[in-house]
Amino acid sequence: MYSFDPTEEQQMLIEAVNKYAANDLRPAARDAEESGELPQKIIAKGWELGLLQASIPETYGGFGERSAVTGALAVEEMAFGDLAGALAVTTPSLFATPILLMGSEEQKREYLPRIVEGEWSPYTAALIEYAFDFDPNDLKTTATLEDGRYSLNGEKAFVPFAKEAQALLVYANLDGQTQAFIVAKEAEGLSISEEREKLMGVNALPLYRVQLTNVKIPAANRLGGESGCAFEQLLASMRIANAAAAVGVANAAFEYSRDYAKEREAFGVKIAQKQAIAFMLAEMRTEIEAVRLLMWEAAWELDTGREDAVKDAYLVSTGAADMAMMVTDRAVQILGGHGYIRDHPVEMWMRNGRGFATFTGLAII
Amino acid sequence: MPIEFEAPKPITNAQFVLKTVAEEMMRPNSRYFDEHEHEIPWNYIEFMHSAMKAMGGNSLAPREPAPSSPPPEDERHGGDGGKRPPIGYQLIAAQMEALSWGDVGLYHCLPGGGLGAAAVHAAGSPEQREKFLARFHGDKPTFAAMCITEAGAGSDNSAIRTRATLDEKTKEWVINGEKIFVTGGDKSFTEYEKLGRGFIVVWASIDPAAGRAGMRAFVVEGGTPGVRVVKLEHKMGIRVSDTAAISLVDARVPFENILGSPTVDQNPTGFKKAMATFDATRPLVAATGVGVARAAFEFLKERLAEREIHVRYGLPRQKLTSIERDVIDMEIMLKSAWLMVIKAVWMADNKKPNALEASMSKVRSGDICTKITQKVVEMLGPLGYSREFLAEKWMRDAKITDIYEGTGQINRLVVARQILGYSGAELR
Ligand SMILES: Cc1cc2nc3c(=O)[nH]c(=O)nc-3n(C[C@H](O)[C@H](O)[C@H](O)COP(=O)(O)OP(=O)(O)OC[C@H]3O[C@@H](n4cnc5c(N)ncnc54)[C@H](O)[C@@H]3O)c2cc1C
């Protein structure tokens, strides 16, 4: 059957996340963006919503089961509040979710309870590399097996909370395949930049450059152990999360500019009564809906183990990046000169909006 | 039901059957009828009529009366005795998409009630439905059409000038006016030997001073004296579908052929009801746009495959060729447009108000089917532009999707009013 109704549980979750997004993330977003700091207590509150915890079975310290659809709904809602905040709150998932999905039994037992039973703590992952043609399936960071240990070499970029991280999941090229490796913070040869990445947007999210020089890790630290992991699935999960976040940001920009257009007057009428504005809004809403449905479908395919999930996740991530740029650009346009001023959030969302072409790897569902 | 994207069995079955129909009965005729405008595709019509009858009249094509009326109970529930959620509109959308993949023009030549029957269904009484719709189950293929548009009233269809006045003596309505752009108008009105008697639904005012509240629809039987098909248009595309101009001069219609109340005060919602027809049919028209777009898209991919060009999904954009980027963008458009159609009809099936989703799906489909078909012609170069293949025809056919059943602009207005909470007066 086709059906477009979230379950009751999902509906409750959406409402809870929405409340947090509207009451906590959104009001803090501008200051956080300007100061570069998101208050720890806001992150803590987001963590208490229990999104990650609810995706992990009791055996490993959680209280639920992972669902990509639920994850996508939650990420959209959170990013609707604030993208940097959403990415910060969900950073531990970057480490935990791949372990849940692909980890060996020992890896799950060792890491999952530790992460989900306590307070938010910085576990992270390093996928992105600093190259214009960065390709997650063709990484320049390498892993080589030497004397029963893996040696990692290369440079990673945009790694959230790397400085404080207890451990990192580092993606590297092993014989032409992307694989993931658990790297402890004290590993020799691991060096994290002093300075944070300086980006066009998401300035509240602390991102770092990570250098790996002959970092030696035990063979057991390869995600999934000896047999490794099916990276395609993880990448699909990251791409859907990226799309979900893009939909959230775009929807924030759409709603804000719509409400503004109903207040602002020009030539004796509300600007929303002018077709040039009304049609932009109609198209924004339509494009958001288009990507949201693609995103739901890809997530559902992932949950039901369909092969199409990998390709569709790619398509939706690509489409979401275009859509988010278009929608956020128009939101600024609808506010006119006021949209360009940092008193309103739309210019921030437009800067965020361009990021989705690059952000795959900063969220996972 | 949680969020799910599994096409129900009756839909996948229909898609399977209709693919064959499209390949055997539509595609081989596409070019001929494109080049022989106004020739009626009798073989096709008769084949489709008997095939539909053989299959119970409802699994091969939009069932009667198509396309906006609720399907019969048994079929509305995924064939499971009423336990599953209804899927009637979803099934129709899937059928229309599949047939339009074959040929949108020939889709319009499918025997049945079309928009005319849809209007009877939306605005008629139970007795009227009984009386006017039974004919579509007869031995001969039968058509009906909808006449709203006039030379001076297109998007603004409240501006129609056609008048209906009651002759108190004979208790007949007397209708005068000129209608244009009537899809299937000829096959519905003209008395062809091979066809059953059809009808046209004519929109007219019973009280011009009352504006929209005075608008009513009248069932005008085929062959009614005073009514004439005065012209068949020559079109850019969907040429096999006849588009008629019809004049009505003192045409007399029985009193009981009015759909809705005969006086203005009792029924101020007459116009709204007519418009409600479109909430139901817009996603279906959107489905036809998706069908044509998919035809062009698949044709493009086949031609590329012949030259060993396979799209490398998964690569960053920076590493893709321009051809690959275009194909990927088209696929995103196509898939999302279809999901928007499905969501809109799923809402209709589940009795959720869907004016917003219906118009959004039409906006999206109008946009993407024109873009995709135009891009395919461009990308295929001489092969695209040549009439040796159908790509150029699909580009011509696709354009109508953005024009009828509310132009792209009119549907944007509907969407905008919905999201802004505006009335027609607040946003024109
Ligand atoms: C092949 C074909 C089949 C058809 N079949 C039928 C049929 O079966 N029955 C029937 O009744 N009609 C039918 N039509 C008519 C069709 O619905 C109209 O052509 C359509 O509604 C547009 O009306 P118009 O052509 O008068 O254009 P106009 O209304 O004159 O529009 C011209 C342009 O102005 C724009 N516009 C109009 N109003 C606004 C506004 N308020 N804001 C912004 N832009 C606006 C339109 O979008 C369009 O771009 C058919 C038309 C064609 C071509």
PDB file of C-alpha atoms and ligand atoms in Angstrom, chain A residues 275 279, chain B residues 108 115 145-157 179-185 201 203 233 235 237-238 241-244 278 400 402-411 413 417 427-428, ligand 1:
ATOM      1  CA  GLN A 275       1.567  37.066  -7.800  1.00  0.00           C
ATOM      2  CA  PHE A 279       4.005  32.212  -7.076  1.00  0.00           C
TER       3      PHE A 279
ATOM      4  CA  HIS B 108      -8.038  10.858 -24.648  1.00  0.00           C
ATOM      5  CA  LEU B 115     -14.767  14.856 -17.917  1.00  0.00           C
ATOM      6  CA  ALA B 145     -17.259  15.775 -22.936  1.00  0.00           C
ATOM      7  CA  MET B 146     -17.149  18.889 -20.815  1.00  0.00           C
ATOM      8  CA  CYS B 147     -17.735  22.376 -22.262  1.00  0.00           C
ATOM      9  CA  ILE B 148     -16.766  25.261 -20.044  1.00  0.00           C
ATOM     10  CA  THR B 149     -14.256  27.258 -22.072  1.00  0.00           C
ATOM     11  CA  GLU B 150     -15.380  30.023 -24.406  1.00  0.00           C
ATOM     12  CA  ALA B 151     -13.424  32.408 -26.561  1.00  0.00           C
ATOM     13  CA  GLY B 152     -13.734  35.078 -23.887  1.00  0.00           C
ATOM     14  CA  ALA B 153     -13.583  32.784 -20.867  1.00  0.00           C
ATOM     15  CA  GLY B 154     -10.642  30.456 -20.302  1.00  0.00           C
ATOM     16  CA  SER B 155      -8.849  30.608 -16.996  1.00  0.00           C
ATOM     17  CA  ASP B 156     -11.495  33.007 -15.812  1.00  0.00           C
ATOM     18  CA  ASN B 157     -14.315  30.602 -16.466  1.00  0.00           C
ATOM     19  CA  LYS B 179     -18.010  26.790 -26.638  1.00  0.00           C
ATOM     20  CA  ILE B 180     -14.448  26.105 -27.707  1.00  0.00           C
ATOM     21  CA  PHE B 181     -11.675  23.618 -26.997  1.00  0.00           C
ATOM     22  CA  VAL B 182     -13.976  20.739 -26.108  1.00  0.00           C
ATOM     23  CA  THR B 183     -11.894  17.589 -25.764  1.00  0.00           C
ATOM     24  CA  GLY B 184     -13.734  14.720 -27.419  1.00  0.00           C
ATOM     25  CA  GLY B 185     -16.550  17.087 -28.361  1.00  0.00           C
ATOM     26  CA  VAL B 201     -22.017  18.848 -20.419  1.00  0.00           C
ATOM     27  CA  TRP B 203     -21.839  25.213 -18.611  1.00  0.00           C
ATOM     28  CA  GLU B 233      -8.874  22.612 -34.004  1.00  0.00           C
ATOM     29  CA  LYS B 235      -3.048  21.513 -32.676  1.00  0.00           C
ATOM     30  CA  GLY B 237       0.243  17.969 -30.138  1.00  0.00           C
ATOM     31  CA  ILE B 238      -2.252  15.356 -28.956  1.00  0.00           C
ATOM     32  CA  SER B 241      -7.701  13.858 -29.629  1.00  0.00           C
ATOM     33  CA  ASP B 242     -10.403  15.977 -31.222  1.00  0.00           C
ATOM     34  CA  THR B 243     -10.761  19.483 -29.842  1.00  0.00           C
ATOM     35  CA  ALA B 244     -14.100  20.883 -30.942  1.00  0.00           C
ATOM     36  CA  PHE B 278     -11.033  19.639 -10.673  1.00  0.00           C
ATOM     37  CA  ILE B 400      -0.830  20.611 -22.990  1.00  0.00           C
ATOM     38  CA  ASP B 402       0.634  22.810 -18.336  1.00  0.00           C
ATOM     39  CA  ILE B 403      -2.383  24.395 -20.028  1.00  0.00           C
ATOM     40  CA  TYR B 404      -5.610  22.484 -19.524  1.00  0.00           C
ATOM     41  CA  GLU B 405      -7.345  21.734 -16.208  1.00  0.00           C
ATOM     42  CA  GLY B 406      -5.940  24.984 -14.912  1.00  0.00           C
ATOM     43  CA  THR B 407      -2.784  26.464 -16.406  1.00  0.00           C
ATOM     44  CA  GLY B 408       0.429  26.318 -14.408  1.00  0.00           C
ATOM     45  CA  GLN B 409      -0.316  29.845 -13.269  1.00  0.00           C
ATOM     46  CA  ILE B 410      -3.863  29.089 -12.164  1.00  0.00           C
ATOM     47  CA  ASN B 411      -2.666  26.106 -10.180  1.00  0.00           C
ATOM     48  CA  LEU B 413      -2.725  30.591  -7.548  1.00  0.00           C
ATOM     49  CA  ARG B 417      -4.186  30.733  -1.727  1.00  0.00           C
ATOM     50  CA  LEU B 427      -5.140  36.920  -4.356  1.00  0.00           C
ATOM     51  CA  ARG B 428      -6.213  37.156  -7.971  1.00  0.00           C
TER      52      ARG B 428
HETATM   53  C1  LIG C   1      -6.142  20.738 -26.296  1.00  0.00           C
HETATM   54  C2  LIG C   1      -7.056  21.425 -25.356  1.00  0.00           C
HETATM   55  C3  LIG C   1      -8.085  20.730 -24.770  1.00  0.00           C
HETATM   56  C4  LIG C   1      -8.982  21.370 -23.909  1.00  0.00           C
HETATM   57  N1  LIG C   1     -10.044  20.668 -23.404  1.00  0.00           N
HETATM   58  C5  LIG C   1     -11.014  21.355 -22.754  1.00  0.00           C
HETATM   59  C6  LIG C   1     -12.245  20.713 -22.404  1.00  0.00           C
HETATM   60  O1  LIG C   1     -12.424  19.518 -22.624  1.00  0.00           O
HETATM   61  N2  LIG C   1     -13.214  21.448 -21.834  1.00  0.00           N
HETATM   62  C7  LIG C   1     -13.047  22.773 -21.562  1.00  0.00           C
HETATM   63  O2  LIG C   1     -13.966  23.384 -21.040  1.00  0.00           O
HETATM   64  N3  LIG C   1     -11.887  23.414 -21.862  1.00  0.00           N
HETATM   65  C8  LIG C   1     -10.879  22.729 -22.449  1.00  0.00           C
HETATM   66  N4  LIG C   1      -9.706  23.377 -22.793  1.00  0.00           N
HETATM   67  C9  LIG C   1      -9.539  24.776 -22.443  1.00  0.00           C
HETATM   68  C10 LIG C   1      -8.469  25.006 -21.384  1.00  0.00           C
HETATM   69  O3  LIG C   1      -8.897  24.584 -20.133  1.00  0.00           O
HETATM   70  C11 LIG C   1      -8.110  26.497 -21.432  1.00  0.00           C
HETATM   71  O4  LIG C   1      -7.404  26.714 -22.625  1.00  0.00           O
HETATM   72  C12 LIG C   1      -7.296  26.939 -20.259  1.00  0.00           C
HETATM   73  O5  LIG C   1      -8.089  26.926 -19.101  1.00  0.00           O
HETATM   74  C13 LIG C   1      -6.707  28.328 -20.425  1.00  0.00           C
HETATM   75  O6  LIG C   1      -7.637  29.245 -20.879  1.00  0.00           O
HETATM   76  P1  LIG C   1      -7.266  30.177 -22.128  1.00  0.00           P
HETATM   77  O7  LIG C   1      -6.789  29.307 -23.182  1.00  0.00           O
HETATM   78  O8  LIG C   1      -8.436  31.048 -22.409  1.00  0.00           O
HETATM   79  O9  LIG C   1      -6.075  31.063 -21.603  1.00  0.00           O
HETATM   80  P2  LIG C   1      -6.174  32.410 -20.754  1.00  0.00           P
HETATM   81  O10 LIG C   1      -7.096  32.209 -19.624  1.00  0.00           O
HETATM   82  O11 LIG C   1      -6.429  33.534 -21.667  1.00  0.00           O
HETATM   83  O12 LIG C   1      -4.701  32.492 -20.208  1.00  0.00           O
HETATM   84  C14 LIG C   1      -3.630  33.085 -20.937  1.00  0.00           C
HETATM   85  C15 LIG C   1      -2.429  33.189 -19.992  1.00  0.00           C
HETATM   86  O13 LIG C   1      -2.748  34.021 -18.869  1.00  0.00           O
HETATM   87  C16 LIG C   1      -2.507  33.339 -17.669  1.00  0.00           C
HETATM   88  N5  LIG C   1      -3.469  33.753 -16.660  1.00  0.00           N
HETATM   89  C17 LIG C   1      -4.812  33.772 -16.760  1.00  0.00           C
HETATM   90  N6  LIG C   1      -5.360  34.196 -15.603  1.00  0.00           N
HETATM   91  C18 LIG C   1      -4.341  34.446 -14.747  1.00  0.00           C
HETATM   92  C19 LIG C   1      -4.245  34.894 -13.389  1.00  0.00           C
HETATM   93  N7  LIG C   1      -5.332  35.157 -12.647  1.00  0.00           N
HETATM   94  N8  LIG C   1      -3.024  35.048 -12.851  1.00  0.00           N
HETATM   95  C20 LIG C   1      -1.920  34.778 -13.580  1.00  0.00           C
HETATM   96  N9  LIG C   1      -1.928  34.347 -14.842  1.00  0.00           N
HETATM   97  C21 LIG C   1      -3.130  34.183 -15.434  1.00  0.00           C
HETATM   98  C22 LIG C   1      -2.651  31.869 -18.019  1.00  0.00           C
HETATM   99  O14 LIG C   1      -1.954  31.051 -17.130  1.00  0.00           O
HETATM  100  C23 LIG C   1      -2.031  31.838 -19.407  1.00  0.00           C
HETATM  101  O15 LIG C   1      -0.651  31.783 -19.277  1.00  0.00           O
HETATM  102  C24 LIG C   1      -8.796  22.736 -23.619  1.00  0.00           C
HETATM  103  C25 LIG C   1      -7.735  23.429 -24.175  1.00  0.00           C
HETATM  104  C26 LIG C   1      -6.880  22.804 -25.055  1.00  0.00           C
HETATM  105  C27 LIG C   1      -5.784  23.589 -25.684  1.00  0.00           C
END
